[in-house]
Amino acid sequence: MGRYALGRLLGIVPILLATSLIVFVVGYIAPGDPVQIMMGDFKDPQAEANLRRELELDLPPWERYGRFVWRAARLDFGTSYVNRGRSVGQIIRDAFPVSASIAAVTTTVALFGGVALGVISAVRRGSWVDRLARFTVLVGVSVPIFVLAAIFILTLALGLGLVPVAGWGKPENYILPCLALASRPMAFITRITRSSMIQVLTQDYVRTARAKGLAERSVITVHALKNASITITTVVGLAFGTALTGAFVVETIFNIPGMGRTAILAVLQRDYPVMQATVLTMTTCFVLVNLLVDLLYGYLNPRVRY
């Protein structure tokens, strides 16, 4: 297990290096000069040269990238181009807990909702419940997140008045964004749970448990679901990743001050240090969560370790 974990851990390094190179190149070739944006209408060649030197924009690209990686490894992303009085680290510390809490709630809703719907669909295979569950899966996979967000706003918020449309700071503000973000991963988890349960329910040990007179609930939860959960574990990372990537859209729609909205504003304002830091931070979180999922899957299924 230790060798397997070490191999997975070392595999993170090239992924993070590739991500850092991509975000640096995007910031380097993106249109617009940060110095001229910060200077505005004030034109002074000497002040412009001093500011360019202060921001290290006068250095060659390979040296700038080396310094960027070295500082990122120490969690030092410099100062915001737009908010000169604030460090990028402080901006990330303010926005990250918001996105992390949304991702955690979204993953929990997707996991428990998808497993429950998949189990019911498999147990009642061919019934109207199964057909309804498969239709729900089709909708969750096919409809984009921003369309679902708009539908939830029109129905639950504006139509019925059950939840607030936007904002942050109250428990009810989680409902609409988490429902929109959880739709797709819950659909995938439902599909995988259903197929895994159908396969497990045909195994001999399940038939033996039923022949012994065990209650159907015990057969489903103890024998069938326990073995099907090994396959379900693999998509938990997907659910968390969907919550992170969908945050760019959902946080903007619902005006939530998280990492996604911060990244969008940084791109619009040409605030490249903030943009690079948010993308790199979210990628690191996604990679670490998938690492934990891989380690858990390797623990539950020893065959993948060899």
XYZ file of C-alpha atoms in Angstrom:
306
model
C 0.000 0.000 0.000
C 2.874 2.370 0.777
C 4.428 1.850 -2.641
C 1.073 2.433 -4.317
C 0.514 5.636 -2.313
C 4.019 6.908 -3.118
C 3.474 6.345 -6.833
C 0.187 8.239 -6.743
C 1.752 11.051 -4.729
C 4.649 11.462 -7.152
C 2.169 11.565 -10.029
C 0.816 14.847 -8.676
C 4.054 16.737 -9.354
C 3.946 16.772 -13.197
C 0.240 17.652 -13.124
C 0.836 20.698 -10.931
C 3.875 21.756 -12.969
C 1.873 21.491 -16.195
C -0.949 23.511 -14.647
C 1.448 26.199 -13.444
C 2.973 26.429 -16.932
C -0.452 26.737 -18.569
C -1.696 29.486 -16.250
C 1.598 31.360 -16.609
C 1.514 31.187 -20.411
C -2.131 32.313 -20.448
C -1.262 35.307 -18.292
C 1.803 36.046 -20.424
C 0.109 35.995 -23.847
C -3.230 37.473 -22.735
C -4.082 40.831 -24.330
C -3.651 44.020 -22.360
C -0.681 45.484 -20.513
C -1.150 45.365 -16.726
C 1.087 48.407 -16.276
C -0.962 50.577 -18.621
C -4.174 49.322 -17.021
C -2.886 50.269 -13.570
C -1.530 53.636 -14.748
C -4.792 54.594 -16.452
C -4.732 58.016 -18.076
C -1.578 58.993 -16.211
C 1.339 58.897 -18.669
C 4.842 59.007 -17.225
C 7.534 56.843 -18.885
C 9.722 56.802 -15.775
C 6.849 55.839 -13.456
C 5.762 53.221 -15.961
C 9.277 51.758 -16.100
C 9.512 51.707 -12.299
C 6.160 49.948 -11.980
C 7.143 47.420 -14.643
C 10.350 46.716 -12.738
C 8.438 46.444 -9.456
C 6.072 43.873 -10.973
C 9.058 42.053 -12.569
C 7.462 42.391 -15.999
C 10.808 43.471 -17.459
C 12.333 40.023 -16.856
C 12.515 37.333 -19.562
C 9.592 34.864 -19.496
C 11.614 31.840 -18.343
C 12.931 33.756 -15.338
C 9.458 35.040 -14.512
C 8.098 31.487 -14.677
C 10.861 30.167 -12.425
C 10.134 32.823 -9.830
C 6.404 32.171 -10.146
C 6.839 28.431 -9.443
C 9.251 29.052 -6.561
C 6.900 31.517 -4.909
C 3.828 29.385 -5.571
C 5.535 26.468 -3.817
C 5.792 28.748 -0.769
C 2.175 29.933 -1.241
C 3.380 33.414 -2.168
C 1.452 34.714 -5.186
C 2.453 38.348 -4.900
C 0.173 41.382 -4.868
C -3.003 41.996 -6.810
C -2.652 44.298 -9.809
C -6.061 45.851 -9.149
C -6.142 45.916 -5.331
C -2.587 47.084 -4.705
C -3.051 47.095 -0.959
C -4.010 43.408 -0.752
C -1.902 40.333 -1.269
C -3.187 37.569 -3.515
C -2.895 35.170 -0.597
C -5.366 37.241 1.421
C -7.824 37.269 -1.491
C -7.554 33.477 -1.774
C -7.995 33.030 1.982
C -11.212 35.057 1.845
C -12.675 33.247 -1.176
C -11.506 29.666 -0.641
C -13.670 28.770 2.407
C -16.784 29.815 0.473
C -16.029 27.578 -2.513
C -14.828 24.738 -0.283
C -18.064 24.742 1.711
C -20.159 24.775 -1.478
C -18.096 21.924 -2.937
C -18.446 19.889 0.272
C -22.228 20.342 0.434
C -22.560 19.638 -3.294
C -20.511 16.439 -3.070
C -22.511 15.251 -0.053
C -25.848 15.900 -1.775
C -24.676 14.240 -4.991
C -23.280 11.198 -3.176
C -26.208 10.440 -0.878
C -28.855 11.432 -3.420
C -27.226 9.478 -6.234
C -26.686 6.339 -4.152
C -30.249 6.376 -2.811
C -31.758 6.922 -6.256
C -29.508 4.288 -7.827
C -30.331 1.657 -5.204
C -34.083 2.247 -5.515
C -33.832 2.132 -9.305
C -31.904 -1.157 -9.235
C -34.159 -2.835 -6.678
C -37.301 -1.803 -8.585
C -35.847 -2.399 -12.008
C -38.385 -1.954 -14.804
C -40.954 -0.138 -12.645
C -42.110 3.456 -12.996
C -39.652 4.406 -10.272
C -36.808 3.022 -12.372
C -38.000 4.880 -15.457
C -38.330 8.115 -13.481
C -34.820 7.686 -12.088
C -33.369 7.091 -15.553
C -35.173 10.170 -16.865
C -33.701 12.189 -13.998
C -30.253 10.889 -14.908
C -30.793 11.905 -18.528
C -31.788 15.422 -17.500
C -28.860 15.765 -15.107
C -26.322 14.668 -17.708
C -27.774 16.586 -20.661
C -28.853 19.969 -19.275
C -26.018 22.472 -18.633
C -25.497 23.754 -15.117
C -26.315 27.372 -15.968
C -29.650 26.312 -17.507
C -30.573 24.348 -14.375
C -29.548 27.329 -12.257
C -31.880 29.571 -14.263
C -34.726 27.046 -13.942
C -34.255 26.826 -10.167
C -34.243 30.623 -9.891
C -37.458 30.954 -11.900
C -39.302 28.177 -10.047
C -38.011 27.906 -6.481
C -36.965 31.530 -5.924
C -39.087 33.820 -8.097
C -42.072 31.521 -8.626
C -42.577 29.930 -5.210
C -40.468 32.289 -3.113
C -38.967 29.428 -1.102
C -35.338 30.531 -1.237
C -33.436 33.774 -1.943
C -32.296 34.398 -5.505
C -28.721 35.389 -4.716
C -26.421 36.494 -1.938
C -24.321 34.817 0.694
C -24.058 34.452 4.457
C -27.162 32.418 5.338
C -27.764 28.630 5.259
C -30.552 28.992 2.688
C -28.068 30.555 0.261
C -26.581 27.079 -0.230
C -29.765 25.569 -1.662
C -29.902 26.867 -5.236
C -26.172 26.758 -6.107
C -25.697 23.321 -4.549
C -28.760 21.914 -6.332
C -27.478 23.234 -9.653
C -23.952 21.938 -9.050
C -25.069 18.540 -7.688
C -27.320 17.689 -10.651
C -24.645 16.303 -12.973
C -22.501 14.347 -10.463
C -25.657 12.948 -8.851
C -26.770 11.713 -12.275
C -23.446 9.926 -12.807
C -23.499 8.418 -9.315
C -27.091 7.242 -9.838
C -26.162 5.566 -13.114
C -23.082 3.840 -11.687
C -24.896 2.793 -8.505
C -27.770 1.318 -10.504
C -25.528 -0.691 -12.833
C -23.317 -1.891 -9.958
C -26.295 -2.910 -7.832
C -27.942 -4.776 -10.728
C -24.708 -6.705 -11.247
C -24.221 -7.439 -7.542
C -27.828 -8.528 -6.988
C -27.324 -11.388 -9.465
C -24.337 -12.825 -7.588
C -24.518 -16.150 -5.783
C -23.791 -14.762 -2.323
C -26.812 -12.445 -2.586
C -29.057 -15.338 -3.568
C -27.592 -17.354 -0.685
C -28.350 -14.539 1.763
C -31.935 -14.451 0.561
C -32.212 -18.233 0.787
C -31.114 -18.058 4.421
C -34.143 -15.887 5.139
C -32.400 -12.566 5.711
C -34.588 -9.500 5.490
C -34.520 -7.789 2.117
C -33.264 -4.592 3.726
C -30.266 -6.445 5.157
C -29.570 -8.098 1.817
C -29.598 -4.744 0.039
C -27.654 -2.645 2.547
C -25.241 -5.160 4.100
C -24.443 -7.522 1.237
C -25.239 -5.782 -2.050
C -24.541 -2.094 -1.392
C -21.378 -2.817 0.571
C -19.781 -4.516 -2.425
C -21.169 -2.054 -4.956
C -19.709 0.855 -2.984
C -16.211 -0.014 -4.236
C -17.189 1.123 -7.722
C -19.143 4.110 -6.408
C -16.023 5.390 -4.630
C -14.333 6.137 -7.956
C -16.810 8.895 -8.885
C -16.573 10.871 -5.637
C -13.598 12.734 -7.073
C -15.657 13.485 -10.180
C -18.418 14.967 -8.029
C -15.958 17.217 -6.214
C -14.306 18.231 -9.488
C -17.665 19.145 -11.001
C -18.402 21.319 -7.979
C -15.093 23.139 -8.421
C -15.306 23.688 -12.175
C -18.980 24.604 -12.008
C -18.187 27.225 -9.393
C -16.985 29.583 -12.135
C -20.524 29.725 -13.536
C -22.688 29.197 -10.458
C -20.884 31.654 -8.195
C -21.185 34.321 -10.875
C -24.906 33.644 -11.387
C -25.745 33.695 -7.675
C -23.272 36.473 -6.773
C -21.290 34.303 -4.355
C -17.845 35.625 -3.304
C -16.005 32.360 -3.903
C -13.006 31.237 -5.934
C -14.934 30.945 -9.197
C -16.317 34.480 -9.117
C -12.936 35.788 -7.983
C -11.273 34.135 -10.982
C -13.849 35.536 -13.419
C -13.422 39.065 -12.038
C -9.636 38.692 -12.190
C -9.807 37.746 -15.876
C -12.109 40.668 -16.689
C -9.882 43.110 -14.779
C -6.612 41.661 -16.186
C -5.554 40.836 -12.620
C -3.287 37.975 -13.681
C -1.719 37.103 -10.284
C -5.194 36.521 -8.817
C -6.283 34.549 -11.881
C -3.180 32.348 -11.741
C -3.516 31.773 -8.005
C -7.205 30.830 -8.129
C -6.773 28.369 -11.002
C -3.686 26.797 -9.433
C -5.366 26.521 -6.024
C -8.510 24.895 -7.429
C -6.431 22.486 -9.524
C -4.402 21.511 -6.467
C -7.581 20.841 -4.471
C -9.002 18.732 -7.288
C -5.789 16.697 -7.577
C -5.541 16.140 -3.813
C -9.162 14.991 -3.544
C -8.647 12.545 -6.398
C -5.482 11.324 -4.683
C -7.484 10.554 -1.537
C -10.107 8.776 -3.658
C -7.402 6.697 -5.365
C -5.893 5.739 -2.011
C -9.316 4.799 -0.642
C -10.073 2.753 -3.741
C -6.712 1.017 -3.438
C -7.505 0.181 0.185
C -10.957 -1.187 -0.655
C -9.805 -3.039 -3.776
C -6.280 -4.457 -3.234
C -6.097 -5.717 -6.837
C -5.383 -2.206 -8.191
C -2.230 -1.970 -6.073
C -0.433 -4.633 -8.091
